[in-house]
PDB file of C-alpha atoms in Angstrom:
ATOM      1  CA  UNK A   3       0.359  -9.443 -29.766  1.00 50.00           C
ATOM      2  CA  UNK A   4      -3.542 -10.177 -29.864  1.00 57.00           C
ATOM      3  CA  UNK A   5      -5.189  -9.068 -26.719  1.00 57.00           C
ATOM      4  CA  UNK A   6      -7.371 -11.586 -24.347  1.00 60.00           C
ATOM      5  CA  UNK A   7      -9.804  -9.074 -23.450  1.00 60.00           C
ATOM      6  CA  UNK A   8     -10.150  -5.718 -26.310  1.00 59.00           C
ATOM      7  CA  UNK A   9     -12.701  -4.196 -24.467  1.00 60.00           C
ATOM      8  CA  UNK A  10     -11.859  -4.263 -20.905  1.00 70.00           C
ATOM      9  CA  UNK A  11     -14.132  -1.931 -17.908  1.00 75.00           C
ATOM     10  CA  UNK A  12     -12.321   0.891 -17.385  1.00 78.00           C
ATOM     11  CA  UNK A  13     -12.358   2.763 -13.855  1.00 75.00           C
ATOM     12  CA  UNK A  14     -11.868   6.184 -13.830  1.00 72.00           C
ATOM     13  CA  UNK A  15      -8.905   7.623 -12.035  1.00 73.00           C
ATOM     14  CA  UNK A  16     -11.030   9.879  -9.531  1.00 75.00           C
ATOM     15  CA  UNK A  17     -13.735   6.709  -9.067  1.00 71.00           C
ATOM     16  CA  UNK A  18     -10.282   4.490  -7.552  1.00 75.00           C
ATOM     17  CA  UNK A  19      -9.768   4.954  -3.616  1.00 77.00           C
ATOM     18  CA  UNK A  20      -7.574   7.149  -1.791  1.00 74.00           C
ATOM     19  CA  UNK A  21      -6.771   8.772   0.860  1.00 71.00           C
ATOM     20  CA  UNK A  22      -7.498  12.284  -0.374  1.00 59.00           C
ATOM     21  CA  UNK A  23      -7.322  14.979   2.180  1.00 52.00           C
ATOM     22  CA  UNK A  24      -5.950  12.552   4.914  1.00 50.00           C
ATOM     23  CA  UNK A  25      -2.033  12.644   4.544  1.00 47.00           C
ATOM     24  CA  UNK A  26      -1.517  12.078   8.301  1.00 46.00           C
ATOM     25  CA  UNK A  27      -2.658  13.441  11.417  1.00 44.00           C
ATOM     26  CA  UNK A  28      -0.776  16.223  12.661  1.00 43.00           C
ATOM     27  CA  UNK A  29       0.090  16.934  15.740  1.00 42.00           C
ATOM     28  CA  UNK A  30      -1.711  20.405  17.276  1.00 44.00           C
ATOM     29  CA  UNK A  31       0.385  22.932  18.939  1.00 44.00           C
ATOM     30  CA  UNK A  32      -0.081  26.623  19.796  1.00 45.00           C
ATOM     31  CA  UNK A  33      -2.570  29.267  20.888  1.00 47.00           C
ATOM     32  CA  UNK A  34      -5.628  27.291  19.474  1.00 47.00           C
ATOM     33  CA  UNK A  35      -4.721  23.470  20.299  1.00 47.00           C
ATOM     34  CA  UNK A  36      -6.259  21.859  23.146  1.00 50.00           C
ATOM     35  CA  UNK A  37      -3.947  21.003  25.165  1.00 49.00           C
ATOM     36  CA  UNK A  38      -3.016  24.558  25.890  1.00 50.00           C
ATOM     37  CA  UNK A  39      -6.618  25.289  26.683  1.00 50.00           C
ATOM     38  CA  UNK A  40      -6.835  22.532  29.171  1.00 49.00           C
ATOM     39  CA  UNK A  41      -3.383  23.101  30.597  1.00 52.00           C
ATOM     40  CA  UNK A  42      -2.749  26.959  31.539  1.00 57.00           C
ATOM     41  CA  UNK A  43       0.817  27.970  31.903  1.00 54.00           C
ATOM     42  CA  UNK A  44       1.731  27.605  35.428  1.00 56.00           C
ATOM     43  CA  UNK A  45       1.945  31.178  37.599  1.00 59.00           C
ATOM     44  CA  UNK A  46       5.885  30.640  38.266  1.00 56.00           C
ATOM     45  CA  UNK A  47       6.792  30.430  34.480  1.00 54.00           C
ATOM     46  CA  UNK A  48       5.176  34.015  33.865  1.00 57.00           C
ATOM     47  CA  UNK A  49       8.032  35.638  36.582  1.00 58.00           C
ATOM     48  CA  UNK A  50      10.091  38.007  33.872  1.00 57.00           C
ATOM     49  CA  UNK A  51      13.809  36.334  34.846  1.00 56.00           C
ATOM     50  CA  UNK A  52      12.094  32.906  34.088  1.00 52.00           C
ATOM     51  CA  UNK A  53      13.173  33.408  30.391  1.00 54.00           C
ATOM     52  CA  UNK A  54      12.446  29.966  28.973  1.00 52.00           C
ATOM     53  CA  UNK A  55      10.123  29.080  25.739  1.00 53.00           C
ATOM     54  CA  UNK A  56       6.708  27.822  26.595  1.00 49.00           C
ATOM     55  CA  UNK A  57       7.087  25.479  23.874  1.00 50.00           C
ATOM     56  CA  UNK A  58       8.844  22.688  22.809  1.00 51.00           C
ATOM     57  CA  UNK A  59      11.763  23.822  20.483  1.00 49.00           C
ATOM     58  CA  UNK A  60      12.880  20.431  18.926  1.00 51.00           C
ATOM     59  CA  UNK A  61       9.263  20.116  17.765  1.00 51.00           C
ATOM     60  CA  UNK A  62       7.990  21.705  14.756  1.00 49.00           C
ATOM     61  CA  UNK A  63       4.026  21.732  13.587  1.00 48.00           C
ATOM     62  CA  UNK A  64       5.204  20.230  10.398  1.00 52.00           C
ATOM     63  CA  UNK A  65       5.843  16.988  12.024  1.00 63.00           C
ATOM     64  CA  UNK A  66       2.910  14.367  11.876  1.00 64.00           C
ATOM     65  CA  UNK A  67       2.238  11.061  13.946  1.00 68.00           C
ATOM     66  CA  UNK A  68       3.142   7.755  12.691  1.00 71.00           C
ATOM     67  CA  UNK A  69       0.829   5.313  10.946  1.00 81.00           C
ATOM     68  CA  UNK A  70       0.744   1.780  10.408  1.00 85.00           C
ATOM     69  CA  UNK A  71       0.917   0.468   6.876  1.00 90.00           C
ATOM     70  CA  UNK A  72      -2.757  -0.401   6.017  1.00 92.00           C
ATOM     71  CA  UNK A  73      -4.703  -1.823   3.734  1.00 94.00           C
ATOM     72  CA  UNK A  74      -4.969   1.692   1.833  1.00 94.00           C
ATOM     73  CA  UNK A  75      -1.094   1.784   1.538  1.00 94.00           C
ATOM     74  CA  UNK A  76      -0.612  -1.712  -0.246  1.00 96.00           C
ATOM     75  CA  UNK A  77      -3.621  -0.617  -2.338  1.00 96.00           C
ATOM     76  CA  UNK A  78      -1.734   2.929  -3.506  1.00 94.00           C
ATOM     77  CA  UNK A  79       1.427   0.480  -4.052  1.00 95.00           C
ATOM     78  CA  UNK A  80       0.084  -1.752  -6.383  1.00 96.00           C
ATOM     79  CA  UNK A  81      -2.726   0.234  -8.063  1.00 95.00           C
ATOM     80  CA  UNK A  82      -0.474   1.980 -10.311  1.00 94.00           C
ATOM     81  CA  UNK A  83       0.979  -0.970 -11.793  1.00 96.00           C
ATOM     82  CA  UNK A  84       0.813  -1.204 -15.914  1.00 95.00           C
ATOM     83  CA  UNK A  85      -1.167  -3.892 -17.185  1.00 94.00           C
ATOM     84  CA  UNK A  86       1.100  -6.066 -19.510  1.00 92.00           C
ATOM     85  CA  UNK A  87      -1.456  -5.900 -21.858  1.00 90.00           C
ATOM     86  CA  UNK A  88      -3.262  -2.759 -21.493  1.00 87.00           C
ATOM     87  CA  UNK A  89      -2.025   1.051 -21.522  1.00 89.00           C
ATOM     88  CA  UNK A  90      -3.782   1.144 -18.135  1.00 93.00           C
ATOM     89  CA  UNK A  91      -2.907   0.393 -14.579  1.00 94.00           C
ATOM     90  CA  UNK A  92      -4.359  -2.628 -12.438  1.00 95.00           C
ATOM     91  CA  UNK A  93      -6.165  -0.030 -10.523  1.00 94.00           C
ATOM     92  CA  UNK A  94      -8.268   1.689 -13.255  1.00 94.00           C
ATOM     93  CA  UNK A  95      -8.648  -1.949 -14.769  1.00 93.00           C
ATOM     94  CA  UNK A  96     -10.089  -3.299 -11.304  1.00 93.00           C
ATOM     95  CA  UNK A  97      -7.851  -6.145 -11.250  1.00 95.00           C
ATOM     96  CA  UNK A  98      -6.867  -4.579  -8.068  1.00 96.00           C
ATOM     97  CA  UNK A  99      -9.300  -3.286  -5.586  1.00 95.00           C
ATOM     98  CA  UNK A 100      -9.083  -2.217  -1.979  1.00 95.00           C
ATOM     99  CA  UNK A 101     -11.962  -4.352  -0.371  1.00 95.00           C
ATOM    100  CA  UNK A 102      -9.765  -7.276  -1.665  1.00 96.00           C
ATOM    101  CA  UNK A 103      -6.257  -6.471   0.199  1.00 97.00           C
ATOM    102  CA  UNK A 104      -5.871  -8.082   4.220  1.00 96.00           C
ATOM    103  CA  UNK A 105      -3.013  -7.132   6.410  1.00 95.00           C
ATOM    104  CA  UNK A 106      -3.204  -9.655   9.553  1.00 93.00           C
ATOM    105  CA  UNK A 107      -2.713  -8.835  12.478  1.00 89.00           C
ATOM    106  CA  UNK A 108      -4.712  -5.313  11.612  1.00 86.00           C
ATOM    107  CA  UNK A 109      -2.111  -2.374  11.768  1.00 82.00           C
ATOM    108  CA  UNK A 110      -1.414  -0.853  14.850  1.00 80.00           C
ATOM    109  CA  UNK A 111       0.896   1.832  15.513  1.00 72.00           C
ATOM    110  CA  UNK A 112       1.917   0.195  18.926  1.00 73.00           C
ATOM    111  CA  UNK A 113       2.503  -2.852  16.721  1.00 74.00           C
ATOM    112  CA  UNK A 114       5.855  -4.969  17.716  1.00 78.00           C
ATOM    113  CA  UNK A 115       7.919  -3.604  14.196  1.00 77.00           C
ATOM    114  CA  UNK A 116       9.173  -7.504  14.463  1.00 81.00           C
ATOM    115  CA  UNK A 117       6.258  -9.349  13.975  1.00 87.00           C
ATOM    116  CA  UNK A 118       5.384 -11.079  11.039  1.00 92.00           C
ATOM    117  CA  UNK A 119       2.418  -9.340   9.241  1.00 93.00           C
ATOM    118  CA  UNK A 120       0.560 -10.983   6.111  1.00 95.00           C
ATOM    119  CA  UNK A 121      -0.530  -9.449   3.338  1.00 96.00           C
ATOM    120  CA  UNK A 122      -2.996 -10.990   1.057  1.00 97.00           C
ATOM    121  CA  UNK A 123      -3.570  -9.650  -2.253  1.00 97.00           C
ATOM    122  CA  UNK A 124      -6.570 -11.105  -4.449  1.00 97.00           C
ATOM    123  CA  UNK A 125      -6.592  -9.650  -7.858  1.00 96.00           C
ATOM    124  CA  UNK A 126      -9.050 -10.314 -10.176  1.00 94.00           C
ATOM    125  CA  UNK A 127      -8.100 -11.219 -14.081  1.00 92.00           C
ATOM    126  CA  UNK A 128     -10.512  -8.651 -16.462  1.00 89.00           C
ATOM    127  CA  UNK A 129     -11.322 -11.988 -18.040  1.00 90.00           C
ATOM    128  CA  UNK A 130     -11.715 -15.672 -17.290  1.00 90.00           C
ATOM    129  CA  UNK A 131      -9.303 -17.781 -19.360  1.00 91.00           C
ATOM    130  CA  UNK A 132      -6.893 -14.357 -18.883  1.00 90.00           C
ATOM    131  CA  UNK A 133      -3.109 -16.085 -20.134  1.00 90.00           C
ATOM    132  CA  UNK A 134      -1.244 -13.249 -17.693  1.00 93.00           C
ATOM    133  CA  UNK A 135      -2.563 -13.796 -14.575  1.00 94.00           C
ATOM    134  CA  UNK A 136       0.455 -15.418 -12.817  1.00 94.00           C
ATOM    135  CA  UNK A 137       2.462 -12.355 -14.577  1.00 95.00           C
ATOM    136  CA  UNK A 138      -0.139  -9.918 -13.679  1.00 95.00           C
ATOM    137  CA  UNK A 139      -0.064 -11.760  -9.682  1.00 95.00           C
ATOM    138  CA  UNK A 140       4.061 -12.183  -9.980  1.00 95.00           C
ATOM    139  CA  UNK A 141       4.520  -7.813 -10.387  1.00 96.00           C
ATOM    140  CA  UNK A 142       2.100  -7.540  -7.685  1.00 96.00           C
ATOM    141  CA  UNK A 143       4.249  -9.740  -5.365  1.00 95.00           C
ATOM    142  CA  UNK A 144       7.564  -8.305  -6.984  1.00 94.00           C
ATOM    143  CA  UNK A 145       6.243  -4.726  -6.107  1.00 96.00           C
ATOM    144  CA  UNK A 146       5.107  -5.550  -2.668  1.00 96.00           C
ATOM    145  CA  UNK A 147       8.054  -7.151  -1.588  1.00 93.00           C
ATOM    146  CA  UNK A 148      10.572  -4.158  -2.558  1.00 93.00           C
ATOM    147  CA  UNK A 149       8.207  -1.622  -0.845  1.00 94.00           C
ATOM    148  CA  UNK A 150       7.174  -3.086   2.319  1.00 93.00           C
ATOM    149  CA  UNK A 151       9.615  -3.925   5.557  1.00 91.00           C
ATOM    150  CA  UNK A 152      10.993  -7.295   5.715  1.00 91.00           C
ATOM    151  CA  UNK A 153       8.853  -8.491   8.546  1.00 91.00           C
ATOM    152  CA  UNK A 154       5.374  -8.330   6.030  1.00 93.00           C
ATOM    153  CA  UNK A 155       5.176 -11.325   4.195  1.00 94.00           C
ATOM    154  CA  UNK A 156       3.577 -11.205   0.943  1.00 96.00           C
ATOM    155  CA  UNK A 157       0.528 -13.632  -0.679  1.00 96.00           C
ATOM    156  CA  UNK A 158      -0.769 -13.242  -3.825  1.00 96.00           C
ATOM    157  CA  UNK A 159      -3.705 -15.360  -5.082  1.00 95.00           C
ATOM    158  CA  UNK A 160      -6.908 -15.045  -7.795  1.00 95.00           C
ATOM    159  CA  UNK A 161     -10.164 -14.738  -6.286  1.00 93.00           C
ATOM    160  CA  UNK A 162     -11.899 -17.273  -6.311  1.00 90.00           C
ATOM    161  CA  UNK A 163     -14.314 -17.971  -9.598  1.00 90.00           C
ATOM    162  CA  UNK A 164     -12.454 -14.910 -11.443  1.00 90.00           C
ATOM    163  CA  UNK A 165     -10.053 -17.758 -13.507  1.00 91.00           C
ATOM    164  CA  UNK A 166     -11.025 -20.702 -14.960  1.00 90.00           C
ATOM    165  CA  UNK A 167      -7.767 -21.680 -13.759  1.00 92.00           C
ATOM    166  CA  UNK A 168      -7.569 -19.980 -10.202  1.00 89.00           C
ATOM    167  CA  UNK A 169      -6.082 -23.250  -8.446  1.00 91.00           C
ATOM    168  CA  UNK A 170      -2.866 -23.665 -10.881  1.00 92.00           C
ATOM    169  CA  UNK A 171      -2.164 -20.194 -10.689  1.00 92.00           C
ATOM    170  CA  UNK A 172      -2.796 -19.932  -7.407  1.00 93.00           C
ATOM    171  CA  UNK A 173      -0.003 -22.731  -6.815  1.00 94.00           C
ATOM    172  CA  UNK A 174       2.237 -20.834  -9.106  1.00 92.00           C
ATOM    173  CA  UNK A 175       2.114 -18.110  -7.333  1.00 93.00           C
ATOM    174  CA  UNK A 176       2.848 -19.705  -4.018  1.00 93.00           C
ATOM    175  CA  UNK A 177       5.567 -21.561  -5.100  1.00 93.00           C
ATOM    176  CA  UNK A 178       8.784 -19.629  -3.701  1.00 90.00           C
ATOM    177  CA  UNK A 179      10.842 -21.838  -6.081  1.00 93.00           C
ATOM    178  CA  UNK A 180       8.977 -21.164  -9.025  1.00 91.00           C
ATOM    179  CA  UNK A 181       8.988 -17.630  -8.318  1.00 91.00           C
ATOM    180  CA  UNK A 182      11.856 -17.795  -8.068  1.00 91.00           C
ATOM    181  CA  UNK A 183      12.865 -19.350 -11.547  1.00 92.00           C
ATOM    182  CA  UNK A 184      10.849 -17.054 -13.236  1.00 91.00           C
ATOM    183  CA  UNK A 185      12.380 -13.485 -11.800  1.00 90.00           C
ATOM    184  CA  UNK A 186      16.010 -15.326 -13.197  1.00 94.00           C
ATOM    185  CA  UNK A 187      14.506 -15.146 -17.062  1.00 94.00           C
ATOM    186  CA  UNK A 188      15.276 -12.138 -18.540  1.00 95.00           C
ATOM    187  CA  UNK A 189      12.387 -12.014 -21.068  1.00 95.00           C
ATOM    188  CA  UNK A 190       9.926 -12.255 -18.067  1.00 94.00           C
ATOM    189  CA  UNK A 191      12.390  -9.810 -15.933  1.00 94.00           C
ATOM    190  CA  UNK A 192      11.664  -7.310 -18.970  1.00 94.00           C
ATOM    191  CA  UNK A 193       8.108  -7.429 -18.880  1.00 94.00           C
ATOM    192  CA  UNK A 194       7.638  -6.664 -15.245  1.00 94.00           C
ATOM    193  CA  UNK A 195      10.296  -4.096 -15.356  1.00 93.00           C
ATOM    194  CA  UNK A 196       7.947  -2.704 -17.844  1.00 94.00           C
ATOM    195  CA  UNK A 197       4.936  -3.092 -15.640  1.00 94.00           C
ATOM    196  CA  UNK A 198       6.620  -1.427 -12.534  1.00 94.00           C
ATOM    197  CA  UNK A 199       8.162   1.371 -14.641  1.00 93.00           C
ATOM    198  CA  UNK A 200       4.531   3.680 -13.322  1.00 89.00           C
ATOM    199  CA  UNK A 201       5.190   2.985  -9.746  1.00 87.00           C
ATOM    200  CA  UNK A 202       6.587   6.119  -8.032  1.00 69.00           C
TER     201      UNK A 202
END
């Protein structure tokens, strides 16, 4: 198979964004927390036949807060996805890049977990005229739709001025119909298969 684009810009894996160092916020307990400096064990509890823990025993300090899925998340998703064409992934390509992901309404941990959230994903094609775009945009949605809770809703589109076709792949790829019809053909099926076989 020729390729549309031989020489493609290549991103580094350490130059791609992540959350390095921030795996969640956890929760402080213990000698050195604050809370225990600003609230001093009251006089009654030090009696010797009041024999109870201080702490909390069903607590542990390995536990950690919950976060919303943001726009990080989707990126870390999708990122690792092969490029059909290319031994790389959409993230090291840049067809996939943070800046361009939305999640509306912005995450919120006191977020209602029924409420419909968008996601809108605009990846950009290494070249113009590239012929697997709406492939390229279809594993994206395919991906995103397996990983995220049934209350996000998924939208995939081209930026703008990155195709020379943008608007009729664009309307492919917001067709539910034709989206459809294409996950049911098995060649197609194959090929993102292939493309999600990197995700973790």
């Amino acid at each position: 198979m020729e390729k549309d684009n031989a020489n493609p810009t290549i991103l580094k894996t350490s130059q791609l964004p992540t959350r390095k160092g921030k795996r969640g916020r956890k929760v402080q307990r213990g000698a050195g927390s604050r809370i225990t400096d600003v609230m001093r064990k009251p006089q009654y509890l030090s009696d010797p036949f009041y024999d109870i823990s201080w702490s909390d025993d069903t607590e542990s300090d390995d536990e950690f807060t919950a976060e919303p899925i943001d726009e990080q998340e989707v990126y870390d998703l999708i990122s690792s996805i092969s490029d059909p064409e290319h031994p790389l992934s959409l993230g090291q390509l840049a067809v996939v890049n943070l800046p361009d992901i939305d999640i509306t309404p912005s995450p919120s941990v006191a977020a209602d977990p029924n409420t419909l959230t968008r996601v809108l994903v605009k990846i950009t094609p290494t070249i113009t005229h590239c012929s697997l775009a709406t492939v390229i945009g279809l594993g994206v949605r395919v991906r995103l739709e397996q990983a995220l809770p049934p209350n996000y809703r998924v939208d995939v589109m081209i930026k703008e001025g990155s195709h020379s076709q943008d608007d009729q792949v664009n309307k492919q790829l917001a067709d539910k119909e034709r989206v459809a019809a294409a996950l049911e053909n098995d060649t197609l099926k194959g090929v993102l298969d292939k493309m999600l076989e990197t995700c973790a």
